[in-house]
Short mmCIF file of C-alpha atoms in Angstrom, two decimals:
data_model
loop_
_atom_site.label_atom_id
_atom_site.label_comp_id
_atom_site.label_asym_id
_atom_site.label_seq_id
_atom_site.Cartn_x
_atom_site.Cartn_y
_atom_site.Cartn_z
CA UNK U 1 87.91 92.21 95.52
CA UNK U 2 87.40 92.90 99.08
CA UNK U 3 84.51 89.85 99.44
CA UNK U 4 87.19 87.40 97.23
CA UNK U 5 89.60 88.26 99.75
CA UNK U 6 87.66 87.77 102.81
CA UNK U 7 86.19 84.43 100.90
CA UNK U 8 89.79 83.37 100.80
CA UNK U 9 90.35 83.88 104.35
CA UNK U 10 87.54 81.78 105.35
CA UNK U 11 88.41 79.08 103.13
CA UNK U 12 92.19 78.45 104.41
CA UNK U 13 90.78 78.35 107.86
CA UNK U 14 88.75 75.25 106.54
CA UNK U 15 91.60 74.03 105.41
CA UNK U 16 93.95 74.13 107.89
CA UNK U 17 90.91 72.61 110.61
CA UNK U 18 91.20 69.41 107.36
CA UNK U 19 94.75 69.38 107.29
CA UNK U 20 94.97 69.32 111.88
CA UNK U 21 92.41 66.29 111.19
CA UNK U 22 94.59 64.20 108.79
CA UNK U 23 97.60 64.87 110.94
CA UNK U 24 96.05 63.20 113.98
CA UNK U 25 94.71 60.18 112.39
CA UNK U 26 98.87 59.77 111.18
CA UNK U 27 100.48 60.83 113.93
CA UNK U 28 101.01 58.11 117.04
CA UNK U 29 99.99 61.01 119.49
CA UNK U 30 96.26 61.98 118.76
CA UNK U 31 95.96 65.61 118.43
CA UNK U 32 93.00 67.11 119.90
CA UNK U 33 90.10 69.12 117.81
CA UNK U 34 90.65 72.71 119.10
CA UNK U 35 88.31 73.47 122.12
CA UNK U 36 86.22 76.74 121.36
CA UNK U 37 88.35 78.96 122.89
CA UNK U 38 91.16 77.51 120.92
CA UNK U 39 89.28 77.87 117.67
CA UNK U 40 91.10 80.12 115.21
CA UNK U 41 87.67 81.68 114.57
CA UNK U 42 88.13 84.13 117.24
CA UNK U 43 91.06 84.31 119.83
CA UNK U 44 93.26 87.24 121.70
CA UNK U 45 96.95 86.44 122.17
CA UNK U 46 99.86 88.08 123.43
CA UNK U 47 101.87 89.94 121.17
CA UNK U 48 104.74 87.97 119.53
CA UNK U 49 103.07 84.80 120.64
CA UNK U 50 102.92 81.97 118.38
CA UNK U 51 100.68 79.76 120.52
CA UNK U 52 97.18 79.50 119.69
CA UNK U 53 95.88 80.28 123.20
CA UNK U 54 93.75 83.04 123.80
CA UNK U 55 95.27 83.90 127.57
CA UNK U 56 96.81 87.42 126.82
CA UNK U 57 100.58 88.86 128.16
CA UNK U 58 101.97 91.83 129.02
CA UNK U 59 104.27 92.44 126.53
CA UNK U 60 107.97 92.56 127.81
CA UNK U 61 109.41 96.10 127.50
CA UNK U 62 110.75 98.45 129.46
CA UNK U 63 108.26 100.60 129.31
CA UNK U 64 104.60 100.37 130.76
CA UNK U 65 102.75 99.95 127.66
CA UNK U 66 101.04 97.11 127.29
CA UNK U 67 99.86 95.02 123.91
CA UNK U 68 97.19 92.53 122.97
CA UNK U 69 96.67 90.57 119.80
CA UNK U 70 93.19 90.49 118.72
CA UNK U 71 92.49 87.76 116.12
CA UNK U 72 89.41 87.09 114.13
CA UNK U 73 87.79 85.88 111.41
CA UNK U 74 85.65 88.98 109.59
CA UNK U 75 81.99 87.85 108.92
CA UNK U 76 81.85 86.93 105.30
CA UNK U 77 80.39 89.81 103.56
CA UNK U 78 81.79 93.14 102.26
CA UNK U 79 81.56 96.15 104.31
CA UNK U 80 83.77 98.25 106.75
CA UNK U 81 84.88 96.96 110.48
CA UNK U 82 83.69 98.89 113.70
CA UNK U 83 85.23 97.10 116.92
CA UNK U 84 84.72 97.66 120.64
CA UNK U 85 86.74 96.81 123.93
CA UNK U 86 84.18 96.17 126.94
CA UNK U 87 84.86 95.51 130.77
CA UNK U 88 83.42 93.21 132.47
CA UNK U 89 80.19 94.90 133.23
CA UNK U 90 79.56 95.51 129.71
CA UNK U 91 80.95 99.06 129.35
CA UNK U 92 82.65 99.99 126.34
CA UNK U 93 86.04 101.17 127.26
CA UNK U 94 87.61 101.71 124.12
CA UNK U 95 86.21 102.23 120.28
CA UNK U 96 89.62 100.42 118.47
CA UNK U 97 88.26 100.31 115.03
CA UNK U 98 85.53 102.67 113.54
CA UNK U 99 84.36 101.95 109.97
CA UNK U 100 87.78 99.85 108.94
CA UNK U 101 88.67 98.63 105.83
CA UNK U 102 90.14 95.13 105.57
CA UNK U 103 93.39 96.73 104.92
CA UNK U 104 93.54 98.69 108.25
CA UNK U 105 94.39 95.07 109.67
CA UNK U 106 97.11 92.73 109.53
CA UNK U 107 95.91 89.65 107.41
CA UNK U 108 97.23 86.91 108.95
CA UNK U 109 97.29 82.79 107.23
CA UNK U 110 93.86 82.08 109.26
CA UNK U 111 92.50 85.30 110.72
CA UNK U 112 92.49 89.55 110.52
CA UNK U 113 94.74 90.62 113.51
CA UNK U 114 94.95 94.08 115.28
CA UNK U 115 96.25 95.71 119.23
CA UNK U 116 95.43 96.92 121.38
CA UNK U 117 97.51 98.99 123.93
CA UNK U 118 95.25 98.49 127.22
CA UNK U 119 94.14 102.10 127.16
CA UNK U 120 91.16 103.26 126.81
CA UNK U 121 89.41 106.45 125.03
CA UNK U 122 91.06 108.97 126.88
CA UNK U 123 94.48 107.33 126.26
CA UNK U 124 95.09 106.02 129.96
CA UNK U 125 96.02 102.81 131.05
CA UNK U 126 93.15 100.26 132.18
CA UNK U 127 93.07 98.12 135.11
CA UNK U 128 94.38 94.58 134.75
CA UNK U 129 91.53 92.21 134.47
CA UNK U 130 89.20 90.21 131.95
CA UNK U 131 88.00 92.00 128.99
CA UNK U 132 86.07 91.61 126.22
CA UNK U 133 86.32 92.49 122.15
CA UNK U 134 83.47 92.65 119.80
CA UNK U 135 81.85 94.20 116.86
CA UNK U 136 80.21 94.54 113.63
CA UNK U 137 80.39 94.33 109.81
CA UNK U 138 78.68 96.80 107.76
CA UNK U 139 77.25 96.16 104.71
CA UNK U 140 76.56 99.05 101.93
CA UNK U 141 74.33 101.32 103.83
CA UNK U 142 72.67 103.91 101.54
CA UNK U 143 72.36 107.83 103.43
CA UNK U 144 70.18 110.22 101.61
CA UNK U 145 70.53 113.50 102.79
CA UNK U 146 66.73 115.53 103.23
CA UNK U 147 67.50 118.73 104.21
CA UNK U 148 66.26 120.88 106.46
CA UNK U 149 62.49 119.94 107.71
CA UNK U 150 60.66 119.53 111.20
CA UNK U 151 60.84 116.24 113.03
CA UNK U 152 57.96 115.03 114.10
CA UNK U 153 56.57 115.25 117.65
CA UNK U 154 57.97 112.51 119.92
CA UNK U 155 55.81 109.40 120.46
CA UNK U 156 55.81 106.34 120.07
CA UNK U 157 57.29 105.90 116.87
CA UNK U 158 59.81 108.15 117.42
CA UNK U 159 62.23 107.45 120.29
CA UNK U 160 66.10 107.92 121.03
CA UNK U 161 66.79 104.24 119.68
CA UNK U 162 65.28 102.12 117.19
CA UNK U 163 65.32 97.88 117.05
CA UNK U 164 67.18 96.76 113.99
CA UNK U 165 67.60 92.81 112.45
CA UNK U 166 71.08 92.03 111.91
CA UNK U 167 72.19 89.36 109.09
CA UNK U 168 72.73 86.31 110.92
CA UNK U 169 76.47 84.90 110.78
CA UNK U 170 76.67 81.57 109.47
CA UNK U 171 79.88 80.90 111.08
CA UNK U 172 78.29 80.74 114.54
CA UNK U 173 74.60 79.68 112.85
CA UNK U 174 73.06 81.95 115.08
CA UNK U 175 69.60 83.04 113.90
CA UNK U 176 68.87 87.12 112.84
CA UNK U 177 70.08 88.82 115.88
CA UNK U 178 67.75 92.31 117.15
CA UNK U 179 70.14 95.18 117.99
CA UNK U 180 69.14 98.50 119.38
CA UNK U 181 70.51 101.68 117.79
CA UNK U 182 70.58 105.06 118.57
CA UNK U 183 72.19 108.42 117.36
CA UNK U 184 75.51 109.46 118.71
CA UNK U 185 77.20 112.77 118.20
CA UNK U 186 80.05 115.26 119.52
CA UNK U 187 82.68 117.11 118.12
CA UNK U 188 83.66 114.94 114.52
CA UNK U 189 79.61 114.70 113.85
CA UNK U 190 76.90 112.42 114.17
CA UNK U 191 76.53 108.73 113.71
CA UNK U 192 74.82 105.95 114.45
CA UNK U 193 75.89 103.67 117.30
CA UNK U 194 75.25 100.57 119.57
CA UNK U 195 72.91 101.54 122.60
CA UNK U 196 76.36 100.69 124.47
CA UNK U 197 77.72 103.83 122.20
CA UNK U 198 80.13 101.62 119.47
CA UNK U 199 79.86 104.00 116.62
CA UNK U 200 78.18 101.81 112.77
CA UNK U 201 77.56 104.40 110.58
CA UNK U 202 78.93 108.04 109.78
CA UNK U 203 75.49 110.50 109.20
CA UNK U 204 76.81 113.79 109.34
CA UNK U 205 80.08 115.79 109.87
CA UNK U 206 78.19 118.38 111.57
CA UNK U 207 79.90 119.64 114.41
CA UNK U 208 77.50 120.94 116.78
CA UNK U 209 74.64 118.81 116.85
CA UNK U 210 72.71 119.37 120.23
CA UNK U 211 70.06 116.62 119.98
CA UNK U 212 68.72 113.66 117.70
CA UNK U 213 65.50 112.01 116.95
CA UNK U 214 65.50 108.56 115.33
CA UNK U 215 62.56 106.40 113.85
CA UNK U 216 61.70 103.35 111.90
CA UNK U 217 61.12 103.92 108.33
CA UNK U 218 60.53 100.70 106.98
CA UNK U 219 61.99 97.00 107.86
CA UNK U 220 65.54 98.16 106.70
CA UNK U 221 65.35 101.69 106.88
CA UNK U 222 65.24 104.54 109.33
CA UNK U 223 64.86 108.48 109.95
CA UNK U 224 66.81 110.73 111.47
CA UNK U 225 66.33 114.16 112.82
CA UNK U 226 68.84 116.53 114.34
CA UNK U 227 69.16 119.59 115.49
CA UNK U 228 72.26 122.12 116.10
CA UNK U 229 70.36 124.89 117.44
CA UNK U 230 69.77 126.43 114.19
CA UNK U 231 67.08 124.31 112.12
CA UNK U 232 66.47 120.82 112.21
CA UNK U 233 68.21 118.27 109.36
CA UNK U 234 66.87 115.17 108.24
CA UNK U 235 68.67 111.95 107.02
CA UNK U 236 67.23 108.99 106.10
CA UNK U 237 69.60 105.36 106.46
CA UNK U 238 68.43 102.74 103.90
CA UNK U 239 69.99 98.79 104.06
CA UNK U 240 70.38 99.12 108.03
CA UNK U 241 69.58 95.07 107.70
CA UNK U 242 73.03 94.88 106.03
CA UNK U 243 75.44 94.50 109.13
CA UNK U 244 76.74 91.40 110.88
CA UNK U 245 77.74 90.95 114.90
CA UNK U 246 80.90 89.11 115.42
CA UNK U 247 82.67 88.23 118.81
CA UNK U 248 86.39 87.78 119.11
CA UNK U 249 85.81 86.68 123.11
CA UNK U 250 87.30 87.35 126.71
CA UNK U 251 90.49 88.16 127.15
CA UNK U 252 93.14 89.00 130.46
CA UNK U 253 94.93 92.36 130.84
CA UNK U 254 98.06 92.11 133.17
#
């Protein structure tokens, strides 16, 4: 249901690009194709905007909250939605989504839509300035839970992060992107994240994990070691091949 749904959304966006052709060739006024920041494949716009520009706006209110429109088109495969705000250097400032379903998102006619507030983590207000929203699809990862046994001694093989092939988004035809992943973990558990910390993939709701181990099992699988000062756990992630990148672009804070 979920993959008809997001098959759907695709499809009226392919429409709609057909239906903005035929009304410039009738129309005295050419229109113009949409410029890629005007695509509907991936724009932020102020909230209550109707305009298809991705400039953001503070929204008015009397207060000093603040509220961007995030739209997007959700790679088209089934899975759950992790998204990230960055800064300008690349640091991620805000986890807004962590494994989402479709439904956690306003489906609009051409694109998913979410906010976000201008705060980050901590829940305190960001300096105006250009930022930046991305994330990730993931597929049906498989976690098979091997109890308690000894990780191996570090080498080689065995680091804090691990390369992994992504499924390559044929919106954007890029070819199989190479991520790096590593294990993240605090007070809700561990997880497996982006080297720039946007949590993928829940592991374990253990609470007080002190450190993790991580290596390459096979082309779509990995290990997973950690320990909580008691005895070492090991997981093991199969179908890590199964996720998808997908940029929703720059954006202005005011």
């Amino acid at each position: 249901m979920l993959r008809l749904r997001i098959v759907t959304l695709v499809a009226s966006i392919i429409s709609a690009a057909l239906l903005r052709v035929a009304a410039a060739q009738e129309s005295s006024t050419p229109t113009p194709w949409p410029s890629r920041e005007e695509s509907p494949f991936s724009s932020v716009l102020p909230e209550h905007s109707t305009a298809s520009s991705p400039t953001a706006e503070q929204t008015p209110s009397p207060s000093p909250a603040r509220s961007v429109r995030i739209r997007f088109v959700p790679p088209p495969m089934e899975g759950t939605i992790s998204l990230g705000i960055f800064d300008q250097s690349g640091k991620l400032v805000r986890v807004l989504h962590q494994n989402a379903q479709l439904n956690d998102f306003t489906i609009g006619a051409d694109a998913l839509v979410t906010q976000w507030d201008g705060k980050d983590d901590a829940g305190q207000d960001l300096p105006a300035g250009q930022y930046h929203a991305r994330g990730y699809l993931i597929g049906p990862l498989k976690l098979e839970d091997l109890g308690q046994t000894s990780p191996p001694k570090p080498d080689t093989d065995t680091n804090s992060v691990v390369k992994v092939r992504l499924v390559p988004d044929p919106l954007r035809k890029n070819k199989s992107p190479v991520i790096e992943a590593g294990i993240g973990f605090g007070a809700g558990g561990s997880y497996l994240e982006t080297t720039d910390g946007l949590p993928l993939f829940k592991i374990s709701e253990t609470p007080n994990v002190a450190h993790a181990l991580i290596a390459k099992k096979s082309e779509n699988g990995i290990d997973v070691w950690q320990d909580d000062g008691r005895e070492p756990h090991q997981f093991r992630i199969s179908n890590v091949d199964q996720m998808m990148a997908f940029d929703c672009g720059e954006f202005e804070l005011k």
